Short mmCIF file of C-alpha atoms in Angstrom, two decimals:
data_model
loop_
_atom_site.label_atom_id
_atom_site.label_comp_id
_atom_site.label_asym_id
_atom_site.label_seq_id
_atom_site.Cartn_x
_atom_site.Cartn_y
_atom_site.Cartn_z
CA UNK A 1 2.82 58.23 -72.96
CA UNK A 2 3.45 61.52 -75.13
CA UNK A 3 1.77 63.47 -72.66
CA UNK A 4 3.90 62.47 -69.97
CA UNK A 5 6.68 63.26 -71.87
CA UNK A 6 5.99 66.35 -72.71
CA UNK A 7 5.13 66.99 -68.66
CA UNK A 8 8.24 65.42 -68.11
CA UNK A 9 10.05 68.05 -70.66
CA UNK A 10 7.77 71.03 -69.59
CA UNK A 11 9.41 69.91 -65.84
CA UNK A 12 12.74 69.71 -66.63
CA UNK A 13 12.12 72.94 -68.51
CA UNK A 14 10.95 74.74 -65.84
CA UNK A 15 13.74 74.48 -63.53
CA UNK A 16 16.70 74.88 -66.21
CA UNK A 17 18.50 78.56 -65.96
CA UNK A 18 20.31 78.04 -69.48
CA UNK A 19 17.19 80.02 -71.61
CA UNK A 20 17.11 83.07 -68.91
CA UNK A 21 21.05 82.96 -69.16
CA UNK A 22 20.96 82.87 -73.00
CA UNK A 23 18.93 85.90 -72.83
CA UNK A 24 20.96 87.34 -70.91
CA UNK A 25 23.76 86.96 -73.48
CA UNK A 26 21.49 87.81 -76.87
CA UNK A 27 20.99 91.19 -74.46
CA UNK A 28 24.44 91.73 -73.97
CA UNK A 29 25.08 91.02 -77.80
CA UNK A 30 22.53 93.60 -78.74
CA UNK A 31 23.63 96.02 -76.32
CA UNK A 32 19.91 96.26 -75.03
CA UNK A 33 18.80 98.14 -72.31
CA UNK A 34 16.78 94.78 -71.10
CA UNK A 35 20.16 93.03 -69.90
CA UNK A 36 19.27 94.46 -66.37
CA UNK A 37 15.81 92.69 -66.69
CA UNK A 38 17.17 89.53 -67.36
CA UNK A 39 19.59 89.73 -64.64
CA UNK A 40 16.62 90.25 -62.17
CA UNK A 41 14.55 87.75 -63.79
CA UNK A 42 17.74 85.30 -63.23
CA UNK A 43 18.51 86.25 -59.46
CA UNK A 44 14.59 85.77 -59.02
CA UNK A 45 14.42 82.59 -60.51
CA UNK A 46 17.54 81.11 -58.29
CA UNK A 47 15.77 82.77 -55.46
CA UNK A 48 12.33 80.75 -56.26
CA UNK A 49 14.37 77.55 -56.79
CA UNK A 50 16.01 78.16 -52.97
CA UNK A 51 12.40 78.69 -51.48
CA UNK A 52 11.28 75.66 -53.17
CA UNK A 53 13.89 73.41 -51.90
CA UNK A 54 13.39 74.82 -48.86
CA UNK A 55 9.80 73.66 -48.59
CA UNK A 56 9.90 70.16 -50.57
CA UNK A 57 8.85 67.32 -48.08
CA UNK A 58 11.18 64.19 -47.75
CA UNK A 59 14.36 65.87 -48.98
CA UNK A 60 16.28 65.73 -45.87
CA UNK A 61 17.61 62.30 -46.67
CA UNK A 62 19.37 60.70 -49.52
CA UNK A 63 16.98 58.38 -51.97
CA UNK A 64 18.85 55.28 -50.61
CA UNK A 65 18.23 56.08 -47.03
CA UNK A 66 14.51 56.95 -47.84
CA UNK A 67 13.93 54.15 -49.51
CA UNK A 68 15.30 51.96 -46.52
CA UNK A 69 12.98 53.66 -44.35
CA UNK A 70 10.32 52.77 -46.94
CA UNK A 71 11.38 49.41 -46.75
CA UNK A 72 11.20 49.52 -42.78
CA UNK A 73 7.36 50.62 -43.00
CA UNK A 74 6.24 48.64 -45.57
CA UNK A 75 7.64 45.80 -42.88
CA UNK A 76 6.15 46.92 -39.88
CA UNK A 77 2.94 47.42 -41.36
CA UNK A 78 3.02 43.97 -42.69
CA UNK A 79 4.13 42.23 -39.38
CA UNK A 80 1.47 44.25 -37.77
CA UNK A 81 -1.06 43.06 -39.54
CA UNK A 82 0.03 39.25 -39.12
CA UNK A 83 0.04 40.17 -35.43
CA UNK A 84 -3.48 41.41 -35.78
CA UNK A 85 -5.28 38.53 -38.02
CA UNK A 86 -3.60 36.32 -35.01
CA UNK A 87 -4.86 37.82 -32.24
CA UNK A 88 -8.21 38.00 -33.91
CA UNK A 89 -7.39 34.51 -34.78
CA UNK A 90 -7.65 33.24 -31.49
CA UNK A 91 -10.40 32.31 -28.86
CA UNK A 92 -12.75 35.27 -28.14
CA UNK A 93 -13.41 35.58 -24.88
CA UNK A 94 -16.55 36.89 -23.63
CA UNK A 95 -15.43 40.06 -20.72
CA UNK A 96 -17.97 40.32 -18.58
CA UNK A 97 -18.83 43.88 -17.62
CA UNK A 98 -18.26 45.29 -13.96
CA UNK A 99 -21.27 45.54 -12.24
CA UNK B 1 28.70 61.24 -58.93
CA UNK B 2 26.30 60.38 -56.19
CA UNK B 3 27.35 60.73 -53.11
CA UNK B 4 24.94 58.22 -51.01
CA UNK B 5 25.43 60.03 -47.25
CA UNK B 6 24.92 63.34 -48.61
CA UNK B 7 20.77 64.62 -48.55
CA UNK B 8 18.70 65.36 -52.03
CA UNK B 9 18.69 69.15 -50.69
CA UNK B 10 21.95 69.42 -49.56
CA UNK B 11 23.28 68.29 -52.95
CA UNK B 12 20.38 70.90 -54.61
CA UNK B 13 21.32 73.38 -52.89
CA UNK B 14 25.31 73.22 -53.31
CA UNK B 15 24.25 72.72 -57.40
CA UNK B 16 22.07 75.87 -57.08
CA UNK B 17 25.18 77.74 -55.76
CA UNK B 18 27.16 76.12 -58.21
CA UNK B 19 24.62 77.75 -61.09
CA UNK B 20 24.63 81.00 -59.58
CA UNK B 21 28.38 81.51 -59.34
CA UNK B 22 29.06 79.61 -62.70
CA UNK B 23 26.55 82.20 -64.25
CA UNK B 24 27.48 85.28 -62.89
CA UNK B 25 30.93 84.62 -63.80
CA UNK B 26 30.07 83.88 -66.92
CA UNK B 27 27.86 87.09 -67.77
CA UNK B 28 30.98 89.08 -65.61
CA UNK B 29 33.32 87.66 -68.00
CA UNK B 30 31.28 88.33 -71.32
CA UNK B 31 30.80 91.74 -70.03
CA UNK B 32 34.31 92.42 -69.16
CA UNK B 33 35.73 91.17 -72.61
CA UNK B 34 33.14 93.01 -74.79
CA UNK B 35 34.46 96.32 -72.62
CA UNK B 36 37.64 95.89 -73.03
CA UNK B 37 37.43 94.21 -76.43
CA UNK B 38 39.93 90.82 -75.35
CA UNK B 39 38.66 88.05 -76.26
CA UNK B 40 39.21 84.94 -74.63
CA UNK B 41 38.44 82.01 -76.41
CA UNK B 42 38.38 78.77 -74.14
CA UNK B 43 37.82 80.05 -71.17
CA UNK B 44 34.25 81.05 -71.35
CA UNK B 45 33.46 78.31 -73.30
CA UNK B 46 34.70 75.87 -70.49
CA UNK B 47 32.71 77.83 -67.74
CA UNK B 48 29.75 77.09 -70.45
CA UNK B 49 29.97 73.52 -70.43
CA UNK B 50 30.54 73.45 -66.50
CA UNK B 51 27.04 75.29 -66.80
CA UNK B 52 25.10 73.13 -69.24
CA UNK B 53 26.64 70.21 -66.86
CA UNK B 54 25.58 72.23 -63.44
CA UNK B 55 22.47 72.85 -65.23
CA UNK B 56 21.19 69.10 -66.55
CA UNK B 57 22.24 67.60 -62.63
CA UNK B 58 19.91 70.31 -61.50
CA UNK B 59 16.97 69.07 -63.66
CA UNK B 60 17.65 65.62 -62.88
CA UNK B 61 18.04 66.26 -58.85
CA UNK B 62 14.79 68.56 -59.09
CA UNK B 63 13.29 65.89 -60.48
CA UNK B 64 14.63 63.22 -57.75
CA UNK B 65 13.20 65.08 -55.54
CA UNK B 66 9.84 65.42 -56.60
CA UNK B 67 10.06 61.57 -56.69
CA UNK B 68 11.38 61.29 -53.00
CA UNK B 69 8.13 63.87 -52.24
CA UNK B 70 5.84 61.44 -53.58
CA UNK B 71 7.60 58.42 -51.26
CA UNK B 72 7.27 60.88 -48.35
CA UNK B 73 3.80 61.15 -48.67
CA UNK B 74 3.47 57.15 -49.36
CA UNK B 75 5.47 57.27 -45.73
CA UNK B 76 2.92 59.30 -43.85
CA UNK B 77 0.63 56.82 -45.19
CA UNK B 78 2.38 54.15 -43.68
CA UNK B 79 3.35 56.10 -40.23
CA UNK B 80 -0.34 56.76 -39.84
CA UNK B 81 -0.96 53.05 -40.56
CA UNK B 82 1.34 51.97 -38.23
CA UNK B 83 0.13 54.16 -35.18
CA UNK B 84 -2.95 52.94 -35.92
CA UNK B 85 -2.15 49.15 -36.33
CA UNK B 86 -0.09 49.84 -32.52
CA UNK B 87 -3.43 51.04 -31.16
CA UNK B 88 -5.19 48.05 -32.55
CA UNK B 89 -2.40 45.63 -30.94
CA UNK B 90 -2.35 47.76 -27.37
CA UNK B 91 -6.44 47.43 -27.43
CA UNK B 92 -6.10 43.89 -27.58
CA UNK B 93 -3.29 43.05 -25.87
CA UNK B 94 -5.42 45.01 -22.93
CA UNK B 95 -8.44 42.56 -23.69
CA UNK B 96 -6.40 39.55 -23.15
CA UNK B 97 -4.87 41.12 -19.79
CA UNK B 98 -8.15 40.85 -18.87
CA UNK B 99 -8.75 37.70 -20.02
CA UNK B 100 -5.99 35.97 -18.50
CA UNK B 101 -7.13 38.07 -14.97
CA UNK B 102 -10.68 36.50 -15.03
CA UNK B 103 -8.92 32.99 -15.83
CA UNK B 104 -6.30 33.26 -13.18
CA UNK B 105 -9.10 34.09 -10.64
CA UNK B 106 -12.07 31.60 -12.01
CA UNK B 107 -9.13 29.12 -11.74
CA UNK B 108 -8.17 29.70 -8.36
CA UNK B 109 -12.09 30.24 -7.41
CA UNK B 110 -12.26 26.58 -8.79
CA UNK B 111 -9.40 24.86 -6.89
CA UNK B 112 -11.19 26.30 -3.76
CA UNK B 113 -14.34 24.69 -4.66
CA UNK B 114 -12.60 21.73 -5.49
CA UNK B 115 -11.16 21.92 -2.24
CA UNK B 116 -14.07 22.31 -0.14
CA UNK B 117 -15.70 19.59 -2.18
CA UNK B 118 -12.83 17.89 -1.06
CA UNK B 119 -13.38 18.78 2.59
CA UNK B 120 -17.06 18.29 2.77
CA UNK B 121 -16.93 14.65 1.30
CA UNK B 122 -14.50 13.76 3.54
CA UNK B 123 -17.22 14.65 7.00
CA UNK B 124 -20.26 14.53 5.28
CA UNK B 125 -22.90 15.04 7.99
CA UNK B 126 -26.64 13.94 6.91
CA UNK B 127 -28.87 16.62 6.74
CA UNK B 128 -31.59 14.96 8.95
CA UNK B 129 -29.04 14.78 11.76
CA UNK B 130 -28.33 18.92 11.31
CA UNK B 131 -32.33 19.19 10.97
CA UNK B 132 -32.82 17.08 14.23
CA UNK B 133 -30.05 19.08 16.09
CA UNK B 134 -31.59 22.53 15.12
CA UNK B 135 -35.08 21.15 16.13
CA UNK B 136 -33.77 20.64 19.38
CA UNK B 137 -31.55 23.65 20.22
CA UNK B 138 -34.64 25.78 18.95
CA UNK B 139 -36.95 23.84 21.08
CA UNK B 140 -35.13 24.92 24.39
CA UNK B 141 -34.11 28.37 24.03
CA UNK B 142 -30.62 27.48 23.18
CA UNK B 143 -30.43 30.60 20.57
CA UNK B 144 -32.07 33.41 22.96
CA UNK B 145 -33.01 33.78 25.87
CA UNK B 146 -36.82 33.65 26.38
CA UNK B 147 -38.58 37.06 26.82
CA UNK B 148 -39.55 37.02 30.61
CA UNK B 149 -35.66 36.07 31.40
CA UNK B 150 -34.10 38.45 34.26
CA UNK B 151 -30.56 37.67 35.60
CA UNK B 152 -30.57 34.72 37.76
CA UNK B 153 -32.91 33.04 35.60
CA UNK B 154 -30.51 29.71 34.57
CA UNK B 155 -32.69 29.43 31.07
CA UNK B 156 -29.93 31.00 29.58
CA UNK B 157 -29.10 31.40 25.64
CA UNK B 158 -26.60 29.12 24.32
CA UNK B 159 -23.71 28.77 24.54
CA UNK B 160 -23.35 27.91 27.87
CA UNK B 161 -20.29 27.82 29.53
CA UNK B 162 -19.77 23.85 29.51
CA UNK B 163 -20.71 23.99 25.53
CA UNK B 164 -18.31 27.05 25.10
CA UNK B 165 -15.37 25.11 26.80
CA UNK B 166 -16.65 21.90 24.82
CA UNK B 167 -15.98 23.65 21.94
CA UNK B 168 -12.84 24.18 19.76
CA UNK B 169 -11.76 27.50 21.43
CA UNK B 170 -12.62 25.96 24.97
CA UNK B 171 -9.99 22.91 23.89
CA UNK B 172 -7.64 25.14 22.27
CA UNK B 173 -7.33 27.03 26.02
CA UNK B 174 -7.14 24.19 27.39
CA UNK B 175 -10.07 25.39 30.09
CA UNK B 176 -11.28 22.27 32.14
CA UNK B 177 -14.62 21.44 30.76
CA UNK B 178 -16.72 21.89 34.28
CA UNK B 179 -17.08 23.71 37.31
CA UNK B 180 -15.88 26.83 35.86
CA UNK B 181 -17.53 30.43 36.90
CA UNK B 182 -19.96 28.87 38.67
CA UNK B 183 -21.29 27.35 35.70
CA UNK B 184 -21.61 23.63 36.38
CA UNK B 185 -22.34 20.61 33.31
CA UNK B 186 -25.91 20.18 35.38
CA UNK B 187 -26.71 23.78 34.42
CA UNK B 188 -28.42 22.98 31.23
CA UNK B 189 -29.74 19.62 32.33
CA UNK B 190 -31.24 21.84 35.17
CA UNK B 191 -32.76 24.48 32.72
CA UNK B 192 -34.27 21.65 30.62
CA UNK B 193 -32.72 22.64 27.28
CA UNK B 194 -30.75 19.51 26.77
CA UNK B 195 -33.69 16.35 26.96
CA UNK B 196 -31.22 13.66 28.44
CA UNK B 197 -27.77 12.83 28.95
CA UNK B 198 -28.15 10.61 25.59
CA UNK B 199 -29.16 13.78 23.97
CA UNK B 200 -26.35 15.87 25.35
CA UNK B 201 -23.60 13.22 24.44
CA UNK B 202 -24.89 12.64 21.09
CA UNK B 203 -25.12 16.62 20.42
CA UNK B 204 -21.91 16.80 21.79
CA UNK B 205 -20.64 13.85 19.51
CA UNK B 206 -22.23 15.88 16.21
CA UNK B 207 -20.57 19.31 17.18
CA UNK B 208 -17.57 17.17 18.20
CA UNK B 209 -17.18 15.64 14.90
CA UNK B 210 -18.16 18.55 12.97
CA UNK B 211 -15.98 20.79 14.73
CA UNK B 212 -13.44 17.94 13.76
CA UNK B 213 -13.32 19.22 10.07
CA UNK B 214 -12.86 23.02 11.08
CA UNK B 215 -9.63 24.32 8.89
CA UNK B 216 -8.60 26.66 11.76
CA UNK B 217 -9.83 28.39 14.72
CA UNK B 218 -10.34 31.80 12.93
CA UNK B 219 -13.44 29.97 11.31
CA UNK B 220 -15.20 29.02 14.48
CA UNK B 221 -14.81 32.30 15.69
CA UNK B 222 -16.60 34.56 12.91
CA UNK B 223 -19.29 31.69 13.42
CA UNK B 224 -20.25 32.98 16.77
CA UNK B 225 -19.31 36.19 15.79
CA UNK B 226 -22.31 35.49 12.77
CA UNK B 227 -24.87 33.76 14.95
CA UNK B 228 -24.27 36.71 17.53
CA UNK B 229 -25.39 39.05 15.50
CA UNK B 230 -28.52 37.20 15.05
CA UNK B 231 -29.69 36.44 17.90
CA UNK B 232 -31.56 39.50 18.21
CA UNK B 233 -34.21 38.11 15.74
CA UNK B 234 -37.19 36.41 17.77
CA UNK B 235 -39.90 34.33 16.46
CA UNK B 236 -40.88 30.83 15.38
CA UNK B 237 -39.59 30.66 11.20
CA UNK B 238 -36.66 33.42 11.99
CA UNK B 239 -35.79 31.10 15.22
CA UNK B 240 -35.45 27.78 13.04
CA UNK B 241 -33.75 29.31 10.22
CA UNK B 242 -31.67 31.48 12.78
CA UNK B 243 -30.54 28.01 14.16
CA UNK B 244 -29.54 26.16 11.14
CA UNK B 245 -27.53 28.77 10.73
CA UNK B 246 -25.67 29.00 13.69
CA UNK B 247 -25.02 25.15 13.21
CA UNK B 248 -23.52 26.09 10.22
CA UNK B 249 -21.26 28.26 11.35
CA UNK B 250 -20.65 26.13 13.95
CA UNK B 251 -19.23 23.25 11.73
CA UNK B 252 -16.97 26.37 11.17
CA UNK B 253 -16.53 27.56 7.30
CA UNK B 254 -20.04 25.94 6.12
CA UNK B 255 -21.79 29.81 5.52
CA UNK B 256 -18.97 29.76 2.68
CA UNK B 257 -20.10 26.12 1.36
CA UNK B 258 -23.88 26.10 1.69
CA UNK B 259 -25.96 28.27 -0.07
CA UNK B 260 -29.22 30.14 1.01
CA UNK B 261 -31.43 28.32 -1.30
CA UNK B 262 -29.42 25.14 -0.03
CA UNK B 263 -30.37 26.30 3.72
CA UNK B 264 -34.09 27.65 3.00
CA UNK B 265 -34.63 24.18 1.50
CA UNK B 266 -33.36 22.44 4.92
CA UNK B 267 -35.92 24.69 6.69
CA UNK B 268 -38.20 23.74 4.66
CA UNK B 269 -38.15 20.34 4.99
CA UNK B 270 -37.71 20.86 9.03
CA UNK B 271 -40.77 22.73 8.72
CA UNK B 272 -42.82 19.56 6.64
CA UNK B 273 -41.98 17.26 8.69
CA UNK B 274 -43.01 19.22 11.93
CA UNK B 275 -46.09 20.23 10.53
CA UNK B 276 -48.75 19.13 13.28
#
């Protein structure tokens, strides 16, 4: 339970821009030379976020729409299997083959 | 707020823009007041908390959308299982095409039967009679002519011309029955085929009758057109067996009915009870 926690944290860590932003500012307060570093690790790090949206599968919809289309397949698959154990259900018949 | 139309990366990617802007403006502003040494007090601080805000829906949408990444791949699972059920269905939905097509046809196969059962109790002819009627039409070169025959020669095959115009066809021409082509009734009297004129009338009576169960003309025709073709074959056994079957066809539709085990056991017992 801790350890998924801390994933969870680690997570949420990992795609938060307020640390690279607060160095940013501790630069700026210092009057480093690394300010310019920072910025680049910032515009990086929005550009990896924008890639990774980009490629994240089942996105295109909104959570309520996705899970209706859950719904949908979890229902087809079911009535498909009734159909199935009733066909099977019925008399075999023996098909001759074409000779 | 949620807005439940809108897509998880439409809304990530406006919040993204949101961050980028909010930040830059931010660092602009910090930068521009520590230049010019103004500070103003509230107005960073509020693009802050618009930040933080920007920042924590970003978190929570990123991780929404892992979430919905998970449920697509629990979809694909599904979409395959789906296709594969539909395969499943179609494959069996073919076998029972199939099904009902052998069903449809034993069925009608069956009322046929049942028909001709039908027919065939209705003019049941005893088998002795058909044996005793082949015997006969065998015994006087009624099914080919005999080897040494040269035109002129009146021993001719049958049909003759008075059995032909007997027949169904003959009746459905409405040809008079004698005196025809120079082919009179005495012809086969005269060529000693037909023993008597009891004979004759009682062959004539048999055909008669079993011509009275023919279902249509067409029949009595592709039984000629059958014994025709079979009249090349000479010889004792062939000869008998060649006959039966030509009375067969004659009673028009019985090649369908009776079966060649049926008619090799009717020779059979022709051939016992001729046995010198």
């Amino acid at each position: 339970m801790a350890t998924a926690q801390t994933t969870q944290e680690k997570e949420n860590e990992d795609w938060s821009l307020l640390p690279l932003v607060h160095d940013i500012i501790k630069c700026m307060d210092k009057d480093s030379q690394d300010v310019h570093q920072e910025l680049a690790k910032l515009k990086s790090k929005i550009q990896e976020a924008r890639e990774q949206i980009s490629n994240m599968p089942g996105i295109d919809c909104s959570p309520q729409e996705q899970q209706q289309q859950l719904c949908t397949l979890r229902e087809q698959v079911r009535t498909k299997n009734q159909l199935l154990h009733k066909y099977k259900g019925l008399c075999m018949f023996d098909v001759p083959k074409a000779s | 707020s949620y807005d439940g139309g809108e897509s998880t990366k439409e809304r990530l990617v406006s919040v993204l823009d949101d961050l980028e802007v909010l930040s830059r403006e931010l660092i602009e502003m910090l930068a521009l007041s520590r230049t010019q040494k103004l500070p103003q007090p509230g107005e960073d601080v509020q693009i802050l908390e618009v930040l933080v805000q920007r920042d924590r829906e970003f978190q929570e949408l990123m991780a929404v959308a892992q979430s919905q990444g998970k449920l697509h791949e629990e979809m694909q699972r599904l979409e395959k299982e789906v296709e594969k059920r539909d395969s499943d269905i179609q494959q069996l939905q073919k076998q029972l095409k199939e099904a009902e097509h052998i069903l449809a046809t034993a069925v009608y196969q069956a009322k046929e039967k049942l028909k001709s059962i039908d027919k065939a109790r209705k003019g049941s002819v005893l088998s002795e009679e058909l044996i005793k009627y082949a015997h006969r039409i065998s015994a006087s070169n009624a099914v080919c002519a005999p080897l040494n025959w040269v035109p002129g020669d009146p021993r001719r095959p049958y049909p003759t011309d008075l059995e032909m115009r007997s027949g169904m066809l003959g009746l459905m021409a409405n040809l008079p029955s004698n005196g025809v082509n120079g082919h009179l009734p005495g012809d086969a009297l005269a060529a000693g085929r037909l023993p008597g004129q009891n004979t004759h009338t009682h062959r004539c009576t048999l055909v008669g009758r079993l011509r009275g169960d023919a279902p249509s003309s067409s029949r009595v025709r592709s039984g000629f057109g059958a014994s025709g073709t079979q009249q090349g074959e000479r010889g004792g056994r062939g000869k008998h067996e060649l006959n039966l079957i030509f009375i067969l066809n004659c009673i028009t539709g019985w090649t369908t009915r009776v079966t060649k085990p049926q008619l090799r056991s009717l020779y059979l017992r022709f051939c016992l009870k001729n046995v010198p």
